[in-house]
Coordinates of C-alpha atoms in Angstrom, one line a residue:
Chain A
M37 CA 12.6 -12.0 -5.6
I38 CA 9.3 -13.3 -6.6
R39 CA 7.7 -15.1 -3.7
V40 CA 4.2 -17.1 -4.0
H41 CA 3.1 -19.0 -1.1
V42 CA -0.4 -20.8 -0.9
S43 CA -0.9 -22.5 2.5
P44 CA -3.6 -23.5 5.3
D45 CA -1.2 -22.0 7.6
P46 CA -1.9 -18.5 9.3
I47 CA 0.0 -15.8 7.5
D48 CA 3.3 -14.5 9.3
L49 CA 2.8 -10.6 8.5
A50 CA 5.6 -9.4 10.3
G51 CA 7.8 -12.2 8.8
E52 CA 6.9 -11.6 5.3
M53 CA 7.2 -8.1 5.5
M54 CA 10.6 -7.9 6.9
R55 CA 11.9 -10.6 4.4
V56 CA 11.7 -8.0 1.7
E57 CA 13.6 -5.4 3.4
Q58 CA 16.7 -7.1 2.7
G59 CA 19.1 -5.7 0.2
N60 CA 19.2 -2.1 -0.8
V61 CA 15.3 -1.4 -0.7
G62 CA 14.0 2.4 -0.3
A63 CA 10.4 1.4 -0.4
V64 CA 7.9 -1.3 0.9
A65 CA 4.2 -1.4 0.2
S66 CA 1.8 -4.0 1.6
F67 CA -1.8 -4.8 1.4
C68 CA -3.4 -7.3 3.6
G69 CA -7.1 -8.7 3.4
L70 CA -8.7 -9.9 6.6
V71 CA -11.9 -11.9 7.2
R72 CA -14.6 -9.3 8.3
A73 CA -17.5 -10.2 10.8
D74 CA -19.7 -7.5 10.5
D75 CA -22.1 -9.5 8.3
G76 CA -22.5 -12.2 10.7
V77 CA -19.8 -14.6 9.1
D78 CA -18.5 -17.3 11.4
V79 CA -16.2 -19.0 9.1
L80 CA -14.8 -18.1 5.8
E81 CA -13.4 -21.0 3.9
L82 CA -11.0 -20.5 0.7
E83 CA -11.0 -23.3 -2.0
H84 CA -8.5 -23.3 -4.6
Y85 CA -7.0 -24.9 -7.6
P86 CA -3.7 -26.6 -6.4
G87 CA -0.9 -26.1 -9.1
A88 CA -3.0 -23.6 -11.3
T89 CA -3.4 -21.2 -8.3
E90 CA 0.4 -21.0 -7.8
A91 CA 1.2 -20.7 -11.5
A92 CA -1.4 -17.8 -11.6
L93 CA 0.0 -16.1 -8.7
E94 CA 3.6 -16.1 -10.0
R95 CA 2.3 -14.7 -13.6
I96 CA 0.6 -11.9 -11.7
A97 CA 4.0 -11.2 -10.0
R98 CA 5.9 -11.7 -12.9
T99 CA 3.9 -9.2 -14.8
A100 CA 4.5 -6.6 -11.9
T101 CA 8.1 -7.0 -12.0
E102 CA 8.1 -6.4 -15.7
R103 CA 5.7 -3.2 -15.3
W104 CA 7.4 -1.6 -12.4
S105 CA 11.1 -1.6 -11.2
L106 CA 10.5 -3.9 -8.1
Q107 CA 13.3 -5.6 -5.7
A108 CA 10.6 -7.9 -4.5
A109 CA 7.0 -9.1 -5.1
T110 CA 5.4 -11.5 -2.6
I111 CA 1.8 -13.0 -2.5
I112 CA 0.9 -15.1 0.2
H113 CA -2.8 -16.6 0.1
R114 CA -4.3 -18.7 2.9
V115 CA -6.8 -21.6 2.2
G116 CA -9.1 -23.7 4.2
P117 CA -11.3 -22.3 6.8
M118 CA -10.5 -19.2 8.9
R119 CA -12.4 -17.0 11.2
P120 CA -13.3 -13.1 11.5
G121 CA -10.0 -11.2 12.0
E122 CA -7.7 -13.5 10.5
R123 CA -5.5 -12.8 7.4
I124 CA -6.7 -14.1 4.2
V125 CA -4.2 -12.7 1.8
L126 CA -0.9 -10.6 2.0
V127 CA 1.1 -8.9 -0.9
V128 CA 4.2 -7.0 -0.2
T129 CA 6.3 -5.1 -3.0
A130 CA 9.8 -3.5 -2.3
A131 CA 11.4 -1.1 -4.6
P132 CA 14.0 1.7 -4.7
H133 CA 11.2 4.2 -5.2
R134 CA 7.8 4.5 -3.4
R135 CA 5.5 5.1 -6.8
D136 CA 6.8 1.6 -7.9
A137 CA 6.1 -0.1 -4.7
L138 CA 2.6 1.5 -4.3
D139 CA 1.4 1.1 -7.6
A140 CA 2.6 -2.5 -7.9
C141 CA 1.2 -3.7 -4.7
A142 CA -2.4 -2.0 -5.8
Y143 CA -1.7 -3.9 -8.9
L144 CA -1.1 -7.3 -7.3
I145 CA -4.0 -7.3 -5.3
D146 CA -6.3 -6.2 -8.0
R147 CA -5.3 -8.9 -10.4
L148 CA -5.3 -11.5 -7.5
K149 CA -9.0 -10.7 -7.2
T150 CA -9.8 -11.6 -10.7
D151 CA -7.0 -14.0 -12.1
A152 CA -6.3 -16.6 -9.5
P153 CA -8.4 -19.8 -8.9
F154 CA -9.8 -19.0 -5.5
W155 CA -13.5 -19.3 -4.4
K156 CA -14.6 -18.0 -0.8
R157 CA -17.6 -19.9 1.0
E158 CA -19.1 -17.9 4.0
T159 CA -20.7 -19.9 6.8
R160 CA -23.3 -17.9 9.1
G161 CA -24.5 -20.2 11.8
D162 CA -25.5 -23.5 9.9
Q163 CA -26.0 -21.6 6.5
A164 CA -23.3 -21.6 3.9
S165 CA -23.2 -19.7 0.7
W166 CA -20.6 -19.0 -2.1
V167 CA -19.4 -15.6 -2.3
E168 CA -20.4 -13.9 -5.7
A169 CA -17.8 -12.4 -8.0
R170 CA -18.1 -8.7 -7.9
D171 CA -18.2 -6.4 -11.0
S172 CA -16.5 -3.9 -9.0
D173 CA -13.3 -6.3 -8.7
T174 CA -13.4 -6.7 -12.7
A175 CA -13.3 -2.8 -13.1
A176 CA -10.4 -2.7 -10.5
A177 CA -8.4 -5.2 -12.4
S178 CA -9.1 -3.7 -15.8
R179 CA -8.0 -0.4 -14.9
W180 CA -4.3 -1.9 -15.1
Q181 CA -4.9 -2.8 -18.6
A182 CA -2.0 -0.9 -20.8
Chain B
M115 CA -9.1 -36.7 -19.6
T116 CA -9.3 -35.7 -15.9
I117 CA -12.2 -33.2 -15.6
L118 CA -12.3 -31.0 -12.1
Y119 CA -15.0 -29.4 -10.5
F120 CA -14.5 -26.4 -8.0
A121 CA -16.9 -24.4 -5.7
W122 CA -20.5 -24.9 -6.1
V123 CA -20.0 -26.8 -9.4
R124 CA -18.2 -29.3 -7.2
E125 CA -20.9 -29.4 -4.6
R126 CA -23.7 -29.9 -7.1
I127 CA -22.0 -32.6 -9.1
G128 CA -21.0 -34.1 -5.8
L129 CA -17.4 -34.8 -7.1
A130 CA -14.2 -33.0 -7.1
E131 CA -12.7 -34.9 -10.1
E132 CA -13.3 -37.6 -12.2
A133 CA -11.9 -39.2 -15.5
L134 CA -13.8 -39.3 -18.6
A135 CA -13.4 -40.4 -22.4
L136 CA -14.8 -37.6 -24.5
P137 CA -17.0 -38.8 -27.3
D138 CA -16.6 -37.4 -30.9
G139 CA -18.3 -34.0 -31.2
V140 CA -17.1 -32.9 -27.9
A141 CA -14.5 -30.3 -29.3
S142 CA -14.9 -27.2 -27.2
V143 CA -15.3 -26.3 -23.5
A144 CA -19.1 -25.4 -24.3
D145 CA -19.7 -28.7 -25.9
L146 CA -18.2 -30.6 -22.9
I147 CA -20.5 -28.6 -20.6
R148 CA -23.5 -29.4 -22.8
W149 CA -22.6 -33.1 -22.8
L150 CA -22.1 -33.2 -19.2
A151 CA -25.3 -31.5 -18.3
A152 CA -27.2 -34.0 -20.3
R153 CA -26.2 -36.4 -17.8
G154 CA -28.9 -34.8 -15.6
G155 CA -29.2 -34.7 -11.5
G156 CA -26.3 -32.8 -10.2
Y157 CA -24.6 -32.1 -13.5
A158 CA -27.5 -30.6 -15.1
E159 CA -28.0 -28.4 -11.8
A160 CA -24.4 -27.3 -11.9
L161 CA -24.0 -26.8 -15.7
A162 CA -27.5 -25.4 -16.6
E163 CA -26.2 -21.9 -16.8
P164 CA -22.8 -22.0 -18.9
E165 CA -22.6 -18.1 -18.8
R166 CA -22.1 -18.5 -15.1
L167 CA -19.4 -20.9 -15.7
R168 CA -15.3 -20.5 -16.1
A169 CA -12.9 -23.0 -17.3
A170 CA -9.3 -23.9 -17.6
V171 CA -7.8 -26.4 -20.0
D172 CA -4.5 -27.8 -18.9
Q173 CA -4.4 -25.3 -16.2
N174 CA -4.7 -22.3 -18.6
F175 CA -7.8 -20.0 -18.1
V176 CA -9.6 -20.1 -21.2
G177 CA -13.0 -18.9 -22.8
L178 CA -15.8 -21.4 -23.4
D179 CA -15.2 -21.6 -27.0
A180 CA -11.7 -23.0 -26.3
S181 CA -10.8 -26.5 -27.7
V182 CA -10.6 -29.5 -25.3
V183 CA -9.2 -31.8 -27.8
G184 CA -6.2 -33.6 -26.6
A185 CA -6.2 -31.9 -23.1
R186 CA -5.0 -33.8 -20.4
E187 CA -7.1 -31.6 -17.6
V188 CA -10.3 -29.7 -18.0
A189 CA -11.5 -27.7 -15.0
L190 CA -15.0 -26.1 -14.7
F191 CA -15.7 -23.5 -11.8
P192 CA -17.5 -20.4 -11.0
P193 CA -16.1 -16.7 -11.4
V194 CA -13.1 -16.7 -9.0
T195 CA -13.6 -14.8 -5.5
G196 CA -10.1 -14.7 -3.9
G197 CA -8.3 -12.0 -2.2
Chain C
M270 CA -8.2 5.5 15.2
I271 CA -5.7 8.5 14.3
R272 CA -2.3 7.7 15.4
V273 CA 0.9 9.9 14.9
H274 CA 4.1 9.4 16.4
V275 CA 7.6 11.2 15.8
S276 CA 10.5 9.8 17.7
P277 CA 14.3 8.8 17.5
D278 CA 13.4 5.3 18.4
P279 CA 13.4 2.6 15.7
I280 CA 10.0 2.1 14.1
D281 CA 8.2 -1.2 15.4
L282 CA 6.7 -2.0 12.0
A283 CA 5.1 -5.6 13.3
G284 CA 3.5 -3.9 16.3
E285 CA 2.2 -0.9 14.4
M286 CA 0.8 -3.2 11.6
M287 CA -1.0 -5.5 14.1
R288 CA -2.3 -2.6 16.4
V289 CA -4.7 -1.6 13.6
E290 CA -6.0 -5.2 12.8
Q291 CA -8.0 -4.7 16.1
G292 CA -11.9 -4.2 15.4
N293 CA -13.6 -5.4 12.4
V294 CA -11.2 -4.5 9.8
G295 CA -11.1 -6.0 6.3
A296 CA -8.1 -4.4 4.5
V297 CA -4.8 -3.3 5.7
A298 CA -2.4 -1.1 3.5
S299 CA 1.1 -0.2 4.7
F300 CA 3.9 2.1 3.2
C301 CA 7.4 2.0 4.6
G302 CA 10.3 4.1 3.6
L303 CA 13.9 2.8 4.4
V304 CA 17.3 4.6 4.2
R305 CA 19.0 3.3 0.9
A306 CA 22.7 3.0 0.7
D307 CA 23.3 2.9 -3.0
D308 CA 24.5 6.3 -3.3
G309 CA 27.1 6.0 -0.6
V310 CA 25.2 7.5 2.2
D311 CA 26.4 6.4 5.6
V312 CA 24.1 8.3 7.8
L313 CA 20.6 9.8 7.1
E314 CA 19.7 12.4 10.0
L315 CA 16.2 13.7 10.0
E316 CA 15.5 17.1 11.5
H317 CA 12.1 18.2 12.3
Y318 CA 9.9 21.1 14.0
P319 CA 8.7 19.5 17.0
G320 CA 5.0 20.5 17.7
A321 CA 4.4 21.8 14.1
T322 CA 5.4 18.3 13.0
E323 CA 2.8 16.4 15.0
A324 CA 0.3 18.8 14.1
A325 CA 1.0 18.6 10.5
L326 CA 0.9 14.8 10.8
E327 CA -2.5 14.8 12.4
R328 CA -4.0 17.1 10.1
I329 CA -2.9 14.9 7.1
A330 CA -4.2 11.8 8.6
R331 CA -7.4 13.5 9.6
T332 CA -7.9 14.8 6.1
A333 CA -7.5 11.2 5.0
T334 CA -10.3 9.8 7.5
E335 CA -12.5 12.5 5.9
R336 CA -11.9 11.6 2.3
W337 CA -11.8 7.7 2.6
S338 CA -13.8 5.3 4.9
L339 CA -11.1 4.2 7.3
Q340 CA -10.8 2.5 10.5
A341 CA -7.4 3.6 11.4
A342 CA -4.9 5.8 9.9
T343 CA -1.2 5.6 11.3
I344 CA 1.9 7.9 10.5
I345 CA 5.2 7.0 12.4
H346 CA 8.3 9.1 11.6
R347 CA 11.6 8.5 12.9
V348 CA 13.8 11.5 13.5
G349 CA 17.6 12.0 14.2
P350 CA 20.4 9.9 12.8
M351 CA 19.6 6.7 11.2
R352 CA 21.8 4.0 8.9
P353 CA 21.3 2.2 5.6
G354 CA 18.4 -0.4 5.9
E355 CA 16.6 1.4 8.8
R356 CA 13.1 2.5 8.6
I357 CA 12.3 6.4 8.1
V358 CA 8.6 6.3 7.8
L359 CA 5.8 4.1 8.1
V360 CA 2.1 4.8 7.2
V361 CA -0.6 2.3 7.8
T362 CA -4.3 2.5 7.0
A363 CA -7.2 0.3 7.8
A364 CA -10.8 0.1 6.1
P365 CA -13.6 -2.0 5.6
H366 CA -12.6 -2.4 1.8
R367 CA -9.3 -2.3 -0.2
R368 CA -9.6 0.7 -2.3
D369 CA -10.0 2.9 0.8
A370 CA -7.2 1.6 2.4
L371 CA -4.7 1.6 -0.4
D372 CA -5.8 5.2 -1.7
A373 CA -5.7 6.6 1.8
C374 CA -2.1 4.9 2.3
A375 CA -0.8 6.5 -0.9
Y376 CA -2.2 9.6 -0.2
L377 CA -0.7 9.7 3.5
I378 CA 3.0 9.3 2.0
D379 CA 2.2 11.7 -0.7
R380 CA 1.2 14.6 1.6
L381 CA 3.7 13.9 4.2
K382 CA 6.5 14.2 1.7
T383 CA 5.3 18.0 1.1
D384 CA 3.2 18.9 4.1
A385 CA 5.4 17.9 7.2
P386 CA 8.4 19.8 8.4
F387 CA 11.0 17.4 8.2
W388 CA 14.6 17.9 6.6
K389 CA 16.8 15.1 5.5
R390 CA 20.8 15.5 5.7
E391 CA 22.9 12.8 4.2
T392 CA 26.4 12.1 5.2
R393 CA 29.0 10.3 2.9
G394 CA 32.4 9.9 4.5
D395 CA 33.1 13.3 6.3
Q396 CA 30.8 15.2 3.6
A397 CA 27.4 16.1 4.8
S398 CA 24.5 17.7 2.5
W399 CA 21.0 18.7 3.0
V400 CA 18.5 16.7 0.4
E401 CA 16.8 18.9 -2.0
A402 CA 13.1 18.8 -2.3
R403 CA 11.9 17.2 -5.7
D404 CA 9.3 18.6 -7.9
S405 CA 8.5 14.9 -8.5
D406 CA 7.1 15.0 -4.5
T407 CA 4.9 18.2 -5.4
A408 CA 3.6 16.6 -8.2
A409 CA 2.8 13.5 -6.5
A410 CA 0.8 15.6 -3.7
S411 CA -0.9 17.7 -6.1
R412 CA -2.7 14.9 -7.9
W413 CA -4.7 14.4 -4.6
Q414 CA -6.2 18.0 -4.9
A415 CA -9.9 17.5 -5.2
Chain D
M118 CA 8.8 37.2 19.2
T119 CA 10.6 33.6 18.9
I120 CA 12.3 32.9 15.7
L121 CA 13.3 29.5 14.7
Y122 CA 15.5 28.2 12.0
F123 CA 15.8 24.6 10.6
A124 CA 18.1 22.6 8.3
W125 CA 20.6 24.8 6.5
V126 CA 19.2 27.8 7.5
R127 CA 19.8 27.0 11.0
E128 CA 23.4 25.7 10.2
R129 CA 24.3 29.3 8.3
I130 CA 22.8 31.4 10.9
G131 CA 24.6 29.2 13.7
L132 CA 21.4 29.4 15.8
A133 CA 18.4 27.1 16.3
E134 CA 16.3 29.6 17.9
E135 CA 16.3 33.5 19.2
A136 CA 14.3 36.0 20.7
L137 CA 13.8 39.3 18.8
A138 CA 11.8 42.4 19.0
L139 CA 10.6 43.4 15.5
P140 CA 11.1 47.1 14.6
D141 CA 8.2 49.0 13.1
G142 CA 8.1 48.3 9.3
V143 CA 8.7 44.6 9.5
A144 CA 5.1 43.5 8.9
S145 CA 5.3 40.3 6.7
V146 CA 7.5 37.1 6.8
A147 CA 9.3 38.7 3.6
D148 CA 10.3 41.8 5.6
L149 CA 11.4 39.8 8.4
I150 CA 13.7 37.8 6.2
R151 CA 15.0 41.1 4.4
W152 CA 15.5 42.6 7.8
L153 CA 17.6 39.5 9.2
A154 CA 19.5 39.4 6.1
A155 CA 20.6 42.9 6.5
R156 CA 22.5 41.7 9.9
G157 CA 25.0 40.1 7.1
G158 CA 27.4 37.1 8.1
G159 CA 25.5 33.9 8.5
Y160 CA 22.2 35.9 8.0
A161 CA 23.0 37.1 4.9
E162 CA 24.3 33.6 3.8
A163 CA 21.2 31.8 4.8
L164 CA 18.5 34.4 3.7
A165 CA 20.1 35.9 0.5
E166 CA 17.4 33.9 -1.5
P167 CA 14.0 34.4 -0.2
E168 CA 12.6 32.1 -2.9
R169 CA 14.3 29.2 -1.5
L170 CA 12.8 29.8 1.8
R171 CA 9.5 28.6 3.5
A172 CA 7.8 29.9 6.8
A173 CA 5.5 29.1 9.4
V174 CA 3.6 31.7 11.7
D175 CA 2.7 30.0 15.1
Q176 CA 3.1 26.6 13.5
N177 CA 0.9 27.3 10.6
F178 CA 2.5 27.0 7.2
V179 CA 2.2 30.4 5.3
G180 CA 3.6 32.2 2.2
L181 CA 6.3 34.9 2.4
D182 CA 3.7 37.6 2.1
A183 CA 1.8 36.5 5.2
S184 CA 1.7 38.8 8.5
V185 CA 4.1 38.4 11.3
V186 CA 2.5 40.9 13.4
G187 CA 1.4 39.9 16.9
A188 CA 2.9 36.4 16.1
R189 CA 4.6 34.6 19.0
E190 CA 6.6 32.0 16.8
V191 CA 8.1 32.5 13.5
A192 CA 10.0 29.5 11.6
L193 CA 12.1 29.9 8.6
F194 CA 13.5 26.8 6.8
P195 CA 14.1 25.1 3.4
P196 CA 11.5 23.3 1.4
V197 CA 10.6 20.2 3.5
T198 CA 12.3 16.7 2.7
G199 CA 10.7 14.1 4.9
G200 CA 9.1 10.8 4.2

């Protein structure tokens, strides 16, 4: 019911969404983050901390299942190099009722932004730079503090 | 003890991972950072501002005041930027 | 950029989700409601008010695009008879940033529940009954009042 | 004027739609409901409790105090339950 996957492979959006429709699900919510090109990014590279990453994602997903009535919580995160338009991350939640699915979905992506060991590096032409952590992400995550 | 570096910490030090025996007196993550920075070069460049660093001890995310005594694996890295 | 579709055909989840990934999108959020079987429902039938339904859905979607910075707002609603496990409704939002996509997605489904002329009839064996409107839906919709 | 009925209003009246000429004195949706209910039978059954009904005039959702004068299409139905 919890599914966590970190891989350099492209994210199979349709497959992951349909996977959680099994069983007696009433509501499925999803969030997908994609590489944007508007600031001239050619390549976005995701580095992570193997082992610790998966453990962190499972902890986030498990916390969501304790807080909301969920039938599924999926977190798929791509790592390695990717191009504008490609999917970086997908979270999917399934629940009997919509409020649980929607709130848990927002929780998973907010938490993932601050609590999982991923680092983004952007390349524009021959310039590479590490993305700075944003205060707005910390604020978004902290609104879930009970 | 295995020390792991990620993102620009890794790049500046020029290593993803190394095995080190810590001297007496290196008890916390902050001690470890100070001790490594004193090596100069890429270490000094990567670790000069501890307030910009985050750490994990045996894959648990901790504050810089956390103990490293008896740890098998310590990771040093910038604030995370996934998702 | 606004897409509204009401039809007796099954909802093409994958097609609708991928459709909004065009352009320079950074965040896609979705919500899908499915027919649940747990209370013994054999068939759920959706009646609607042709013409007025589409207009109501477009109004809801347009309001979302005025309130949040969106690149796409899609509402697909199935009508006619459907079986447990089938999709009733899908809303999808695309935006440069995740908060806009997530909030607008929740808004669309909350508003749709109270502001669009659909009526559900459940059949269990040879017993048919009209679903009663729920106060919790009115409360959920009213939390978006500015 | 075209009158549309949906859901259990339609079922109890036994019609989805009919064309009617309103008499003088039927100015609001509430007046229309009262006038139709007075026909008895399915109408009385469907329309006995106006507080359970919602309405649209020319496809705009309105309160029961809204005018129906000059309208081309009035719809009567229970609270909506989509999504």
